[in-house]
Short mmCIF file of C-alpha atoms in Angstrom, two decimals:
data_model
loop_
_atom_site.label_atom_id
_atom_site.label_comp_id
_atom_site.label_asym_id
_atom_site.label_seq_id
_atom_site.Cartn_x
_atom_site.Cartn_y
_atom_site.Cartn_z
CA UNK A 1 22.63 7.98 -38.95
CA UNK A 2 22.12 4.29 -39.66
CA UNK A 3 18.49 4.62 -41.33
CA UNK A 4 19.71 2.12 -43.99
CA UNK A 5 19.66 -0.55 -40.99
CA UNK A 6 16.24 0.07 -40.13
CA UNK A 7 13.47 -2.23 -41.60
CA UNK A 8 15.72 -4.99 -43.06
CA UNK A 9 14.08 -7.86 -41.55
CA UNK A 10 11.14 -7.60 -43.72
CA UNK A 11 9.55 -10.62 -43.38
CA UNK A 12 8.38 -13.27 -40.42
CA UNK A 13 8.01 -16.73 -40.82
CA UNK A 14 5.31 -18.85 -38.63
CA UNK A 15 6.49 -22.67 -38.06
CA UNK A 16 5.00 -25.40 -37.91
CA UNK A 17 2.82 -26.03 -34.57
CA UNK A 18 3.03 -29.92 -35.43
CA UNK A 19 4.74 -33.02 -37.19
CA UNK A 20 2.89 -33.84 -40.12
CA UNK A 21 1.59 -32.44 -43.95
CA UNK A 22 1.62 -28.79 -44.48
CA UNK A 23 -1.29 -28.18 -46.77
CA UNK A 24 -3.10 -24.98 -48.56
CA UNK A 25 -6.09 -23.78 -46.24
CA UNK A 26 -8.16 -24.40 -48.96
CA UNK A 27 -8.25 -28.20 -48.02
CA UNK A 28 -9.64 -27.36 -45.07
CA UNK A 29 -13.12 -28.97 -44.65
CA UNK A 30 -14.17 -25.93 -43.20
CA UNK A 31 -16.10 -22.72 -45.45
CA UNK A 32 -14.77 -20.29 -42.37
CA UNK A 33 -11.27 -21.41 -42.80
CA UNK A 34 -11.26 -22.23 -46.31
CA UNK A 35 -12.54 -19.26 -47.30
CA UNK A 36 -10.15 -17.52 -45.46
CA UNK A 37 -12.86 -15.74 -43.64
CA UNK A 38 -10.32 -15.08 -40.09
CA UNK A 39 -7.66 -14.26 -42.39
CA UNK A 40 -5.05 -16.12 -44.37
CA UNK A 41 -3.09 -19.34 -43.16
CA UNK A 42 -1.78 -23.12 -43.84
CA UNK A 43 -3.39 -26.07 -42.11
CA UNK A 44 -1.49 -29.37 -41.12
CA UNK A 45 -2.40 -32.49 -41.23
CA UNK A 46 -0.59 -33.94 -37.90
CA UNK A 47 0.91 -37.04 -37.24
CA UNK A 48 0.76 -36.89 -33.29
CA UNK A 49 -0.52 -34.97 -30.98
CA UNK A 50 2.27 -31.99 -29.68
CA UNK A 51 0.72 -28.99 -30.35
CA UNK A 52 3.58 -26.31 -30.02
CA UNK A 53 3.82 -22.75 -30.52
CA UNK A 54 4.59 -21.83 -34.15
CA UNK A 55 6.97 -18.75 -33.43
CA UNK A 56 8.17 -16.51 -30.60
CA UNK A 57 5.46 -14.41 -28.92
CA UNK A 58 3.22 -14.73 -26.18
CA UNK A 59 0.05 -16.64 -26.10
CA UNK A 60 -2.98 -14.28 -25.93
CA UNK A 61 -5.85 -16.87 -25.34
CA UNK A 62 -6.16 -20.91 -24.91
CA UNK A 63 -9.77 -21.64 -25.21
CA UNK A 64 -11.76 -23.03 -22.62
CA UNK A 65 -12.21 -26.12 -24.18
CA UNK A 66 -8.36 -26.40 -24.78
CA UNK A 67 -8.86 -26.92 -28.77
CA UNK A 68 -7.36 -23.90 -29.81
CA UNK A 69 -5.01 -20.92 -28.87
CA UNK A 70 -3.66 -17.94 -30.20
CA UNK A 71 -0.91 -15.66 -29.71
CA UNK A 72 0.91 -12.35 -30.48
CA UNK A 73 4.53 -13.15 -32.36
CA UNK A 74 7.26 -10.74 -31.40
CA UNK A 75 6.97 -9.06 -34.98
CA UNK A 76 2.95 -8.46 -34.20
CA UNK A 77 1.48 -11.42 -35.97
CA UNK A 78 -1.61 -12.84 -34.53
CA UNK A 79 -1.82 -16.46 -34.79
CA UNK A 80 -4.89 -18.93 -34.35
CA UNK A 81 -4.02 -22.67 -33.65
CA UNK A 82 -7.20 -24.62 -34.05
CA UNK A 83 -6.49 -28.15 -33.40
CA UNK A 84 -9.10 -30.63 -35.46
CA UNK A 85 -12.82 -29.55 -36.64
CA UNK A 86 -15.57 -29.00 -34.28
CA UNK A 87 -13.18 -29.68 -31.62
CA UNK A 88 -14.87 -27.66 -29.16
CA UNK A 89 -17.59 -29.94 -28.98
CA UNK A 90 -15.34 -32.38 -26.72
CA UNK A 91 -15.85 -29.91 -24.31
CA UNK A 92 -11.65 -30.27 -23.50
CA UNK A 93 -12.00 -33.64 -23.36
CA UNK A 94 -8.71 -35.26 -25.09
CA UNK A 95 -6.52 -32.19 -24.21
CA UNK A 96 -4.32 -31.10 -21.82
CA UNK A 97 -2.59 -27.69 -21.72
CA UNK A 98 1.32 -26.39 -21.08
CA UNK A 99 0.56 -22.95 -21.34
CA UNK A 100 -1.69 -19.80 -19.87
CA UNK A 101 -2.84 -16.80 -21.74
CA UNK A 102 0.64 -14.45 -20.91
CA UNK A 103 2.72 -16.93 -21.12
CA UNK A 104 5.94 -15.99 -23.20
CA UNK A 105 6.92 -18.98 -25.62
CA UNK A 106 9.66 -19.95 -27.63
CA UNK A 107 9.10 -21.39 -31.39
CA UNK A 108 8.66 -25.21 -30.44
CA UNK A 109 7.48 -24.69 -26.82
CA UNK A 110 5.03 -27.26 -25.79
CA UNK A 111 1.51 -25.41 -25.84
CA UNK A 112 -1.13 -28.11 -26.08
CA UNK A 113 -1.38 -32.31 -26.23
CA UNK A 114 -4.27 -33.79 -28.08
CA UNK A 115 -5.42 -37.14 -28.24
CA UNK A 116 -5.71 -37.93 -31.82
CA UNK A 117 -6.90 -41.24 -31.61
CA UNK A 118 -9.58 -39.83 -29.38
CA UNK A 119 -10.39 -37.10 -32.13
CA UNK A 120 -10.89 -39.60 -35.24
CA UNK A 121 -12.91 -42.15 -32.13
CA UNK A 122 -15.31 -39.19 -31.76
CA UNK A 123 -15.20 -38.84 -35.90
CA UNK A 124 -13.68 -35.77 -35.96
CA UNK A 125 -11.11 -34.43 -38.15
CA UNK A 126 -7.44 -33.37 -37.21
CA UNK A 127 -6.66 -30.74 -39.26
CA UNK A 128 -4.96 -28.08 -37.82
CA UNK A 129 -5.64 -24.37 -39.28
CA UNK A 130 -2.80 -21.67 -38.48
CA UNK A 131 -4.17 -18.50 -39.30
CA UNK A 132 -3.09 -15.05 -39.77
CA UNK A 133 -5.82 -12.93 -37.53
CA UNK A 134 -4.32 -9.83 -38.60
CA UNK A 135 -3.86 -10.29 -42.44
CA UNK A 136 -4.42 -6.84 -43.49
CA UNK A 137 -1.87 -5.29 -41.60
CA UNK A 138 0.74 -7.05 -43.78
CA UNK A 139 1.63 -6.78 -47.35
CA UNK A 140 1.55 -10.38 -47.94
CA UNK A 141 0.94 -13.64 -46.42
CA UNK A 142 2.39 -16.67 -48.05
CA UNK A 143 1.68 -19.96 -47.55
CA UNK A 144 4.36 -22.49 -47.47
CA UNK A 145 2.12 -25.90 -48.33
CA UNK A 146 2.37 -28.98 -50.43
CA UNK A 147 5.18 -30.31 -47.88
CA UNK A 148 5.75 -32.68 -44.81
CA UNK A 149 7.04 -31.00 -41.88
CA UNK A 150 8.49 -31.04 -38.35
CA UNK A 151 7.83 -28.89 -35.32
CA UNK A 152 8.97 -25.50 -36.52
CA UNK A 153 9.56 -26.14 -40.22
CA UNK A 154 8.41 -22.65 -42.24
CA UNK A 155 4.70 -23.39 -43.32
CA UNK A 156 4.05 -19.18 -43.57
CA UNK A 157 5.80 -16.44 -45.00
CA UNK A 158 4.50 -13.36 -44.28
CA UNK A 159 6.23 -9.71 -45.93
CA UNK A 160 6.02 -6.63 -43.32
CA UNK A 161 4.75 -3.65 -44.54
#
């Protein structure tokens, strides 16, 4: 009786997991993000170190070595947060985390703190890639780039199929 109110919100938009410059994933010195190789994305160039989760959803993983997490959004997108390059060499040294895989976050929520200054002191970059795990199951996936943002600004667009 009310098909016609079925499948309106066609769309979901990933925020921002820091402060800082939203840029294409293409800037990322990295050939397996770059290249989109996990799937598409944004990256952001922070300003401080409060990692947060970019939408509703629960968080799926954090790494071991606290550098990265990713979660399920409530409309099905999985998300990695990578925080920095070859990160995972500190060995979680430099992080501290807010969350545990199963936990069910807000857009905004606190998920991980990362030293910066300890990042660029071990001459590391801070880039942050958010990427779409599950690309193909969506018709498109936008990026939202060339921008300075807050927690939770729209960096990704993505159109459900």
């Amino acid at each position: 009786m009310f098909d016609f109110l079925k499948g309106k919100n066609k769309e979901a938009l990933v925020g921002s997991p820091a402060k800082g410059k939203a840029v294409p994933v293409s800037q990322v010195n990295d050939p397996t993000f770059a290249e989109e190789i996990l799937g598409k994305g944004v990256a952001i160039i922070p300003e401080d170190g409060k990692i947060c989760a970019p939408a509703a959803g629960e968080i799926a993983m954090v790494f071991d070595t606290l550098h990265a997490f990713s979660m399920t959004t409530r409309e099905g997108v999985e998300l990695l947060v990578h925080i920095g390059l070859e990160t995972v060499s500190l060995k979680g040294k430099g992080f501290t985390a807010h969350v545990k895989a199963g936990d069910k976050v807000d857009k905004g929520d606190l998920v991980i703190t990362a030293d910066l200054d300890l990042i660029k002191g071990e001459g590391l970059d801070t880039i942050i890639p958010v990427i779409v795990c599950n690309t193909e199951e969506f018709k498109a996936v936008e990026s939202l780039a060339g921008k300075d943002v807050s927690v939770g600004d729209d960096v990704l667009k993505i159109s459900l199929k």
